[in-house]
mmCIF file of C-alpha atoms in Angstrom:
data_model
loop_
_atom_site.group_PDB
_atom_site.id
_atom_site.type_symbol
_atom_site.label_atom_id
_atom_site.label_comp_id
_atom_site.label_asym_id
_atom_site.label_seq_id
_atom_site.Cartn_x
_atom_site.Cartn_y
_atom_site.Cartn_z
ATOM 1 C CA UNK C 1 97.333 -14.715 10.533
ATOM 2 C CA UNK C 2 99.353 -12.461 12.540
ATOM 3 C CA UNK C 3 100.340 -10.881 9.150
ATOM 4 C CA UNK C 4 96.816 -10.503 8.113
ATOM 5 C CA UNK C 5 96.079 -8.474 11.473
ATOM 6 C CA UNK C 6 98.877 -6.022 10.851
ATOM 7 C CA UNK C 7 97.455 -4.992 7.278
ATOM 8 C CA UNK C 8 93.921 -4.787 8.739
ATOM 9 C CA UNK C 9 94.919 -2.985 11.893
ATOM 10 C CA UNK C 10 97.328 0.080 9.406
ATOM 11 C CA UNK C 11 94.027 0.194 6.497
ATOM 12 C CA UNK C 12 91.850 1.308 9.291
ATOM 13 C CA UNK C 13 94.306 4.389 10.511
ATOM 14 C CA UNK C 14 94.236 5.228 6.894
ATOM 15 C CA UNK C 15 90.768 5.279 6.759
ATOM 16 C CA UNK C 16 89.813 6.819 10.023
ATOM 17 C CA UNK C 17 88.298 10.248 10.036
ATOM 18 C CA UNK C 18 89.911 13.145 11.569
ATOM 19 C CA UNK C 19 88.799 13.723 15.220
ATOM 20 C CA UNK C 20 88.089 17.206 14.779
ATOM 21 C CA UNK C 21 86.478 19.672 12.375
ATOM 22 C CA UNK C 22 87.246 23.240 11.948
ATOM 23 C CA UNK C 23 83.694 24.091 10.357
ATOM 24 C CA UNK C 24 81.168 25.205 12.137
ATOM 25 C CA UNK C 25 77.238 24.594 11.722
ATOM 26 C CA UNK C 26 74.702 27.849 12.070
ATOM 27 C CA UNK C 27 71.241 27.446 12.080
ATOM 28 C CA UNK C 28 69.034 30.177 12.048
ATOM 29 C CA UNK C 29 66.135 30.647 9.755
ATOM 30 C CA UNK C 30 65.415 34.410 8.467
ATOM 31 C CA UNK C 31 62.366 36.329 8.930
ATOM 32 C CA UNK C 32 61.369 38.329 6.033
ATOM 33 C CA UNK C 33 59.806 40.886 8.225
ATOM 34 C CA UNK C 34 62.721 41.135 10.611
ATOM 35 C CA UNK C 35 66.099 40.927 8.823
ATOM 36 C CA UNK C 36 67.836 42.977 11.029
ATOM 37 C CA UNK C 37 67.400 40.232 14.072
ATOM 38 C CA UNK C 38 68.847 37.286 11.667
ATOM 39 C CA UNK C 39 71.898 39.862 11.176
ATOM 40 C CA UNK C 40 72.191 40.386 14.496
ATOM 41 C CA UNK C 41 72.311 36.334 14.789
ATOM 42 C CA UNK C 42 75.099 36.139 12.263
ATOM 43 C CA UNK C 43 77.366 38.270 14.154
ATOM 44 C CA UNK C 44 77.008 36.376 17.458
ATOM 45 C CA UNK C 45 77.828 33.335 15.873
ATOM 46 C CA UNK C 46 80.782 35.390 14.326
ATOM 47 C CA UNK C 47 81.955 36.683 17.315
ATOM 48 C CA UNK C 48 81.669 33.056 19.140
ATOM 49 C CA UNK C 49 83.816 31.268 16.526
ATOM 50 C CA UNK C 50 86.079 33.385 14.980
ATOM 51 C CA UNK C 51 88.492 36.474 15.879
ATOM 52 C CA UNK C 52 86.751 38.709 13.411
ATOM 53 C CA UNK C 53 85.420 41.532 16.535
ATOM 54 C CA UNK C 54 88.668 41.850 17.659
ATOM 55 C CA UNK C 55 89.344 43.822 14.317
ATOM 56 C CA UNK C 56 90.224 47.673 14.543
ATOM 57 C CA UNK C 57 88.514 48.277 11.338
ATOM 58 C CA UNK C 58 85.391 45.862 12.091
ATOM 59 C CA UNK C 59 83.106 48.526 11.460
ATOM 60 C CA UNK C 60 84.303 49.700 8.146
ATOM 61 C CA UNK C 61 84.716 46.410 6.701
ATOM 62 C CA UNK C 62 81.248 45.601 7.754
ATOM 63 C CA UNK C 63 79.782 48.630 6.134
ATOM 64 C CA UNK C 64 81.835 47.991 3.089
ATOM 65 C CA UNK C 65 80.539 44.866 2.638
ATOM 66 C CA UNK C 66 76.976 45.926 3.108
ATOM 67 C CA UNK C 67 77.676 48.833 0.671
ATOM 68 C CA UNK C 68 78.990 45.647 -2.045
ATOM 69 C CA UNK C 69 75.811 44.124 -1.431
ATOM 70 C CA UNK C 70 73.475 46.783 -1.700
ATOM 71 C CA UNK C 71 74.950 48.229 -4.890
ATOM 72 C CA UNK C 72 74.905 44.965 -6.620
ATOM 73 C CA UNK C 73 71.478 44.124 -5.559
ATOM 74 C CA UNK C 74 70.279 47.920 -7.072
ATOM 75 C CA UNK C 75 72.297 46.798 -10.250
ATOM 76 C CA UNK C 76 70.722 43.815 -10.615
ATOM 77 C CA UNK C 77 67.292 45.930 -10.197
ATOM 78 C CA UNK C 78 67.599 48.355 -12.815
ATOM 79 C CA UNK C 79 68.976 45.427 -15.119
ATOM 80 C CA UNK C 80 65.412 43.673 -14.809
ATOM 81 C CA UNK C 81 63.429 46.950 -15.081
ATOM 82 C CA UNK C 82 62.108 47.705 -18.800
ATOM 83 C CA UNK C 83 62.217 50.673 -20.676
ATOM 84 C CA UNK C 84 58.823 51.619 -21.360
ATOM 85 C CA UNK C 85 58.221 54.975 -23.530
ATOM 86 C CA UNK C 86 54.528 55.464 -23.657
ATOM 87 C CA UNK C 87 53.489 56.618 -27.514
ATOM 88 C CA UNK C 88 56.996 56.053 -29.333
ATOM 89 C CA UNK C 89 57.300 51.880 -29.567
ATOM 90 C CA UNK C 90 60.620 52.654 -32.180
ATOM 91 C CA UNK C 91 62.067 54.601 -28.936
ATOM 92 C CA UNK C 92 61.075 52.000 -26.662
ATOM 93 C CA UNK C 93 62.667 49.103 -29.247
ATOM 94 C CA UNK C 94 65.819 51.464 -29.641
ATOM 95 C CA UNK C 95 66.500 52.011 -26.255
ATOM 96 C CA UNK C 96 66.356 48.229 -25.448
ATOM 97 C CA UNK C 97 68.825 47.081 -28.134
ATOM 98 C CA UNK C 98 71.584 49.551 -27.153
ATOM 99 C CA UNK C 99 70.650 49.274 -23.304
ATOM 100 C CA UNK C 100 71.525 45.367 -23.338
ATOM 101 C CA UNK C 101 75.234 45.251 -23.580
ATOM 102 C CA UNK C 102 76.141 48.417 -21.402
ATOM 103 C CA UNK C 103 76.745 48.634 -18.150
ATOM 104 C CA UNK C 104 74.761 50.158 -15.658
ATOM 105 C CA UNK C 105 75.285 53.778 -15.932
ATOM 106 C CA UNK C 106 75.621 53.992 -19.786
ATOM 107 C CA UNK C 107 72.496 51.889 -19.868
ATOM 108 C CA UNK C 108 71.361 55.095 -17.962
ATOM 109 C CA UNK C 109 72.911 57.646 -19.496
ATOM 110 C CA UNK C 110 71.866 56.416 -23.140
ATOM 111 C CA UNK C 111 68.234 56.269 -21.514
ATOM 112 C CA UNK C 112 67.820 59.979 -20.627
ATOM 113 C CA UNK C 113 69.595 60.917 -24.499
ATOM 114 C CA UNK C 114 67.026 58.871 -26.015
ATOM 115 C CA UNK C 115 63.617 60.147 -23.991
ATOM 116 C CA UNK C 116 64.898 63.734 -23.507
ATOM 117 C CA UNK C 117 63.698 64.581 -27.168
ATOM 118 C CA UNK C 118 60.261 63.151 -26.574
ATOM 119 C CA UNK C 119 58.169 65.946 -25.061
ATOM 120 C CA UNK C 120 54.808 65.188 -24.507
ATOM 121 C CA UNK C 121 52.001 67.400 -26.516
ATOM 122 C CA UNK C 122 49.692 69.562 -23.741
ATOM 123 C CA UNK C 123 46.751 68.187 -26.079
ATOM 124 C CA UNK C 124 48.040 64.909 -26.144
ATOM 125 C CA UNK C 125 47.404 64.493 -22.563
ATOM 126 C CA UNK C 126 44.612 62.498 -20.991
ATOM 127 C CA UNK C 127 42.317 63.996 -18.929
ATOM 128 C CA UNK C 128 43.108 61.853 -16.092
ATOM 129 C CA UNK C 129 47.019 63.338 -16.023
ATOM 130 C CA UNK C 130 45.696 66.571 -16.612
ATOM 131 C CA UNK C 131 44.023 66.494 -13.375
ATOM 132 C CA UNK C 132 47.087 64.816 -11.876
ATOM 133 C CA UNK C 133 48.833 67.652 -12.946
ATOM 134 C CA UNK C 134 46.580 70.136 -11.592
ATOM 135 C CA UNK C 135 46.597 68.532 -7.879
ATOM 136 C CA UNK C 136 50.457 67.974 -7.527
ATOM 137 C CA UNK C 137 50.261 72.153 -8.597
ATOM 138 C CA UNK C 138 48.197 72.495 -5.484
ATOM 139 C CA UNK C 139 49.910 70.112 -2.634
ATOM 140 C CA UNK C 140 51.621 71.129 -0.124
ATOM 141 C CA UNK C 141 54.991 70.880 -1.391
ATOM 142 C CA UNK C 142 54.231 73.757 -3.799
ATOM 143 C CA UNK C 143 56.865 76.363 -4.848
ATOM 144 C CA UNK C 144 55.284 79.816 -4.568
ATOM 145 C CA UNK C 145 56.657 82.116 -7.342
ATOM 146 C CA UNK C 146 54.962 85.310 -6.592
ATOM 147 C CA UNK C 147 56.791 84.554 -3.157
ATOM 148 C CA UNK C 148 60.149 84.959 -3.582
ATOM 149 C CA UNK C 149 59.893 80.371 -4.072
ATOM 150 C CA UNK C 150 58.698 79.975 -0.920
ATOM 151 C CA UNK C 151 56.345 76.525 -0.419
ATOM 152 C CA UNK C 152 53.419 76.305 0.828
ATOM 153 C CA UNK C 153 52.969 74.094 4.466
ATOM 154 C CA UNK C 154 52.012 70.689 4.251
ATOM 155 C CA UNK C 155 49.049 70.090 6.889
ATOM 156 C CA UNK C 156 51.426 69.982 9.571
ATOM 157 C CA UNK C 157 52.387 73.301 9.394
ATOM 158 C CA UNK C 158 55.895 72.347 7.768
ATOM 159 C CA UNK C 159 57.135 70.415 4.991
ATOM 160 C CA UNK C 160 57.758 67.449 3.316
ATOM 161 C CA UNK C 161 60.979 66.726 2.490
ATOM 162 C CA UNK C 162 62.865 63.260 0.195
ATOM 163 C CA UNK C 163 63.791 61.464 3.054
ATOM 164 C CA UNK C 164 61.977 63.046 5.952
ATOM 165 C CA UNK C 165 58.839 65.868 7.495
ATOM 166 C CA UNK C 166 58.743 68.250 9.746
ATOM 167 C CA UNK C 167 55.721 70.040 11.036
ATOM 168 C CA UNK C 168 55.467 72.955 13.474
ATOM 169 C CA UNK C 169 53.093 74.687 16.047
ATOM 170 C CA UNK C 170 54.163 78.459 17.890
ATOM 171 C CA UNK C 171 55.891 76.047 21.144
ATOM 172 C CA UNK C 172 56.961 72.991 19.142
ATOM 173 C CA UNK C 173 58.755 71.791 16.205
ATOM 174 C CA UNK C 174 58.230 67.897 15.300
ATOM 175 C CA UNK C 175 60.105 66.045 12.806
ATOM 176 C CA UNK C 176 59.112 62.579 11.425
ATOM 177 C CA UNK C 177 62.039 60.461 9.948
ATOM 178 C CA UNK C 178 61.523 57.114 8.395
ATOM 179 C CA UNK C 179 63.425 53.998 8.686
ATOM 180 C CA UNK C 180 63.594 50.299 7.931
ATOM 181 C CA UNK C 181 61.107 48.472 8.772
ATOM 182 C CA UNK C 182 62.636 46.577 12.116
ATOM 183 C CA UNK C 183 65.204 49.239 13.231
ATOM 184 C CA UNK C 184 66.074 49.092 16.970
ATOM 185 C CA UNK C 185 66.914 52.109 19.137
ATOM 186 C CA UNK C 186 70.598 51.156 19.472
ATOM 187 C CA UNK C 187 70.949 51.762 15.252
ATOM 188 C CA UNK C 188 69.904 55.410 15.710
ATOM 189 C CA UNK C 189 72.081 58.146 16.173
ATOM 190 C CA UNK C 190 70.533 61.118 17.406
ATOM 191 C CA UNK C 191 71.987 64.658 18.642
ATOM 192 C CA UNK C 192 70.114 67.679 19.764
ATOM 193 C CA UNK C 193 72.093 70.990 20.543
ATOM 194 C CA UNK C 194 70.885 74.277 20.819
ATOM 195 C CA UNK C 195 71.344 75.202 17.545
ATOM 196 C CA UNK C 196 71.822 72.526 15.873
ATOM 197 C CA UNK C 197 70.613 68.672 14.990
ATOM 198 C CA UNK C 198 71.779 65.244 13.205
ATOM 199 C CA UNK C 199 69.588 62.447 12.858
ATOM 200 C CA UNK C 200 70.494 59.387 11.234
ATOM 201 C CA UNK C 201 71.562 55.570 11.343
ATOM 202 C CA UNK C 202 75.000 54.418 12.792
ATOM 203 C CA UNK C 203 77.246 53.740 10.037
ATOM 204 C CA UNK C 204 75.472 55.487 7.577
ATOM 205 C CA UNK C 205 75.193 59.424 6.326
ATOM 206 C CA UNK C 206 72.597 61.258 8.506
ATOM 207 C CA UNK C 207 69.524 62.168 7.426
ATOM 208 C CA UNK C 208 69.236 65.685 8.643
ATOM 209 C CA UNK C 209 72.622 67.483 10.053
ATOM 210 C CA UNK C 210 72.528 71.034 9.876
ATOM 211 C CA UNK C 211 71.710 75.101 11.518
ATOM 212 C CA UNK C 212 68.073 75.007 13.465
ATOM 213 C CA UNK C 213 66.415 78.275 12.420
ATOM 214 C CA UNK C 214 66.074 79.226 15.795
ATOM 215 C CA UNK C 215 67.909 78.077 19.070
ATOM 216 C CA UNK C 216 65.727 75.445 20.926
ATOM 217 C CA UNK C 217 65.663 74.658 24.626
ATOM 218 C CA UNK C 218 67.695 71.163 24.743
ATOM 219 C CA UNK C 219 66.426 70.256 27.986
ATOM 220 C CA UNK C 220 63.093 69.968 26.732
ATOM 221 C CA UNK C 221 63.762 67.704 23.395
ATOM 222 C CA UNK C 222 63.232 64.460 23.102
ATOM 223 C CA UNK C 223 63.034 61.636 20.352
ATOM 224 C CA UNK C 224 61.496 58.198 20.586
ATOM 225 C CA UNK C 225 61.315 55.087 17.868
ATOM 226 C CA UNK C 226 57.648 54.693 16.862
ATOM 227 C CA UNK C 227 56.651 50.632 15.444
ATOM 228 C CA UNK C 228 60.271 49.961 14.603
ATOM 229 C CA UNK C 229 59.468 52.158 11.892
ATOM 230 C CA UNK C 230 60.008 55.992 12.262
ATOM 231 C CA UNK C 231 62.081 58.073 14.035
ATOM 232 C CA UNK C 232 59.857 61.145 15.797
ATOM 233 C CA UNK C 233 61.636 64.108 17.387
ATOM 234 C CA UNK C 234 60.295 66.683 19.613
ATOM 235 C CA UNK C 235 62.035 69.715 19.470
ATOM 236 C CA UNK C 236 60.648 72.980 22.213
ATOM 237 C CA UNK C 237 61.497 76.275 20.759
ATOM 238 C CA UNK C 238 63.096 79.094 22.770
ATOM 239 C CA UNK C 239 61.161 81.905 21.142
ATOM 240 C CA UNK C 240 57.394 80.837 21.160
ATOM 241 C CA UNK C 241 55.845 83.544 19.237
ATOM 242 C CA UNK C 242 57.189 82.924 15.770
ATOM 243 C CA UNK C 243 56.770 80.389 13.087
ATOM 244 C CA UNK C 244 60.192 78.872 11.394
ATOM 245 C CA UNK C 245 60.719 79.656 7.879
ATOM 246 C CA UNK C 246 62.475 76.199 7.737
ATOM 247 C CA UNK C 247 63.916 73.244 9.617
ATOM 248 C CA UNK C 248 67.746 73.441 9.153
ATOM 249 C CA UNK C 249 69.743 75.840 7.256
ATOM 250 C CA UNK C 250 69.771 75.433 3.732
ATOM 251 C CA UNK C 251 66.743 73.514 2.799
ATOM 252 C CA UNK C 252 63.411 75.148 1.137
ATOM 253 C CA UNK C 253 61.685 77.755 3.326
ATOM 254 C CA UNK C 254 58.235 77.565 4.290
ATOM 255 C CA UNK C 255 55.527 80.707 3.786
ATOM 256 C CA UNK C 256 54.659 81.208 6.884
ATOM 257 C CA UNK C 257 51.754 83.468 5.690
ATOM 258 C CA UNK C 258 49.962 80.582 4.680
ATOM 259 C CA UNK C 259 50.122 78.587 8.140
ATOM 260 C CA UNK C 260 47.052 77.777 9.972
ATOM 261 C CA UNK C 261 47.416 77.191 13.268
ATOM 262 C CA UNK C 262 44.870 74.592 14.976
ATOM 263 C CA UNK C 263 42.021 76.346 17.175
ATOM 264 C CA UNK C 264 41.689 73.680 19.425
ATOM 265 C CA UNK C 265 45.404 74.256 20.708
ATOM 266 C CA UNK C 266 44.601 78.044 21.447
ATOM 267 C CA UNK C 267 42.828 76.621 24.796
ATOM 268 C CA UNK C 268 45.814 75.352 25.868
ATOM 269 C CA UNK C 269 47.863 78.636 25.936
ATOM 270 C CA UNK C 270 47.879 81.546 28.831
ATOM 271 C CA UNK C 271 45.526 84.174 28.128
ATOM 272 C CA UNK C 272 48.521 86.406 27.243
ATOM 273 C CA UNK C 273 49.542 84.213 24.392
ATOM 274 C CA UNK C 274 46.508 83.398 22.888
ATOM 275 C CA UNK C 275 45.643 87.167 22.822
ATOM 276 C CA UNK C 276 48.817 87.878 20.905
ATOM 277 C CA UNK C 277 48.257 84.572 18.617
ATOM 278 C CA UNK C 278 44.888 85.503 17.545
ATOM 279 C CA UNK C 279 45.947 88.790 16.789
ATOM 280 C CA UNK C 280 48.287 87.594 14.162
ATOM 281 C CA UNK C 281 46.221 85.089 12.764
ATOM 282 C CA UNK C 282 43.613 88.217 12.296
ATOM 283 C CA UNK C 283 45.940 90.707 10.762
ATOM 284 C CA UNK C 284 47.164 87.774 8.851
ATOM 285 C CA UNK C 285 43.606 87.153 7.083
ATOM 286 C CA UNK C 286 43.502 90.631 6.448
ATOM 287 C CA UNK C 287 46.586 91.247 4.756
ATOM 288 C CA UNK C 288 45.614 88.322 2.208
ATOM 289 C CA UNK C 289 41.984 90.161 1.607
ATOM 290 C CA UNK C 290 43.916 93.209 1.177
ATOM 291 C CA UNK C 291 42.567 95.086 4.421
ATOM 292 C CA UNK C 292 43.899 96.875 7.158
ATOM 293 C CA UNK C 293 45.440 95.130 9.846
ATOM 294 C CA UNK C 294 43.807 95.210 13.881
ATOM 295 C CA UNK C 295 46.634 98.208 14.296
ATOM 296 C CA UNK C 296 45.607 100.313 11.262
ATOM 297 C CA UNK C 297 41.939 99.717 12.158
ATOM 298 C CA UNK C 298 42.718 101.185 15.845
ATOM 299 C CA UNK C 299 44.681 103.928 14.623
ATOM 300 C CA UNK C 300 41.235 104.859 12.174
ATOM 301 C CA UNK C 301 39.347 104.565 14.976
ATOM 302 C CA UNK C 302 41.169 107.416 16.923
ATOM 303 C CA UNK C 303 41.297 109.665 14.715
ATOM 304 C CA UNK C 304 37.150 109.633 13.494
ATOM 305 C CA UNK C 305 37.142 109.889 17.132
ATOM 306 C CA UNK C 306 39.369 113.325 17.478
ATOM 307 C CA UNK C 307 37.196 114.862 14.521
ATOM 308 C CA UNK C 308 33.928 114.017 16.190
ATOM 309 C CA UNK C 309 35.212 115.743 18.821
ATOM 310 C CA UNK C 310 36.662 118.597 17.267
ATOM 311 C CA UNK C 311 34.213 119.822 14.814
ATOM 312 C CA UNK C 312 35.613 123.098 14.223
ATOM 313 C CA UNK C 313 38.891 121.571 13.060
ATOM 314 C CA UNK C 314 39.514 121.289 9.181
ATOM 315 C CA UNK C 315 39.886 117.673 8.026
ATOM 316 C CA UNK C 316 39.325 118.115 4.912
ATOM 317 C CA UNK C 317 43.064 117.220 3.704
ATOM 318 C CA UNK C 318 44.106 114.338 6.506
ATOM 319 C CA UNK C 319 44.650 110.604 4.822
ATOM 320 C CA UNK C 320 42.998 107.713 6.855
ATOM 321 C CA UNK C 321 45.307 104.981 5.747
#
């Protein structure tokens, strides 16, 4: 028996589980609408059971991976997506057979060889994407060629750019950048100088980063995360009597000849100011109607005034521009 024991008592160390584990267990369920904040859980329970934040390069590696991920998620994408050539089914076929076994970028490549001979007839054209046609010719981001390819303002007084807006009134310059949906304050990078501005997410390339037009008073420049959504600056212009041809150096300019300021703002100015901003939005009007201006309508109006009063003068060969 006291045999027996000794086998009995050695089979159950040999079957005894280890005392410890070196896995951990995280539970967290993600939120569609808020996958930043299940991130943001993953990398506490990181930094609690592993040495991974005490990397030097924690940020790259991060960003690399995220970069990994993103790229093969687009891949996967554009892998689903069909090639659809509207009027040429033997294109469409085609494209789909030789498309399959490439990768990626000579799937897209062999794309853009394949519809670039296709041109699509002016008659052929429905009358619905005629019309189509017709209103993205008049929108705001319009490219003025009797004006040296100028645009013309979006409603804001600005334009609209890929990945961000900007609008503009005589005092102020606002500029509307969107984000993820869920973005917190402490992902944005933001950076105001006098001259110059960079807007963006940490980690990533900025959005803007460039020359202001004009020198702005820092002091008074602010920007603020609106919904988790959108990034709005506020930017106070030194020199409040002129409208910016653009935002920062480089990008499309605006025609400023075509901006309409609002009227109810012209309450809100000194008497001074609105005086001199009414004045250009007059002589503005006229120039497009082909008119004289409120200066060349003065001058006019001095000199029918001299010959009235100097009757015995010969006129006869002075020019009234």
């Amino acid at each position: 028996m006291a045999i027996l024991s000794e086998y009995e008592e050695e089979d159950q160390k040999k079957v005894a589980p280890p005392a410890t584990s070196a896995r951990k267990t995280f539970n967290a369920a993600l939120d569609p609408s808020d996958p930043l904040g299940f991130l943001e859980k993953v990398f506490e329970f990181v930094a609690r059971e592993s040495d991974l934040f005490k990397s030097d390069s924690l940020v790259n590696d991060v960003n690399a991976v995220v970069r990994m991920v993103k790229d093969k998620v687009e891949t996967e994408d554009k892998k689903r997506k069909e090639v659809k050539i509207e009027g040429n089914g033997k294109a469409e076929k085609k494209i789909k057979e030789e498309v399959a076994p490439l990768p990626v970028k000579k799937a897209e490549k062999k794309i853009k060889e394949e519809v670039a001979p296709l041109p699509v007839k002016k008659e052929e054209m429905k009358e619905e994407e005629v019309k189509e046609v017709k209103e993205e010719k008049g929108s705001g981001s319009e490219v003025d060629g009797e004006n040296n390819g100028r645009r013309a303002p979006n409603k804001h007084n600005g334009l609209d750019m890929e990945k961000y807006s900007w609008g503009q009134s005589l005092s102020e310059v606002t500029i509307t950048v969107p984000v993820p949906a869920g973005t917190k304050s402490r992902f944005i990078t933001c950076e105001i100088k006098k001259n110059h501005v960079k807007v963006g997410l940490k980690g990533q390339p900025p959005v803007i980063d460039g020359e202001l037009f004009q020198p702005v008073k820092v002091d008074d420049c602010f920007w603020s995360l609106e919904d988790q959504k959108s990034i709005s600056i506020l930017l106070t212009k030194q020199n409040q009597m002129e409208w910016w041809k653009y935002l920062v150096k480089g990008e499309p300019e605006v025609d400023t000849q075509k901006v309409e300021p609002e009227n109810s703002r012209l309450a809100d100015l000194d008497p001074e100011t609105r005086s001199t901003v009414e004045k250009m939005m007059f002589d503005q009007r006229q120039k497009q109607m082909g008119r004289p201006t409120s200066d060349e309508m003065q001058k006019q109006e001095i000199l029918k005034k001299f010959m009235a009063e100097h009757p015995e003068m010969d006129f006869s060969r002075a020019k009234i521009n």
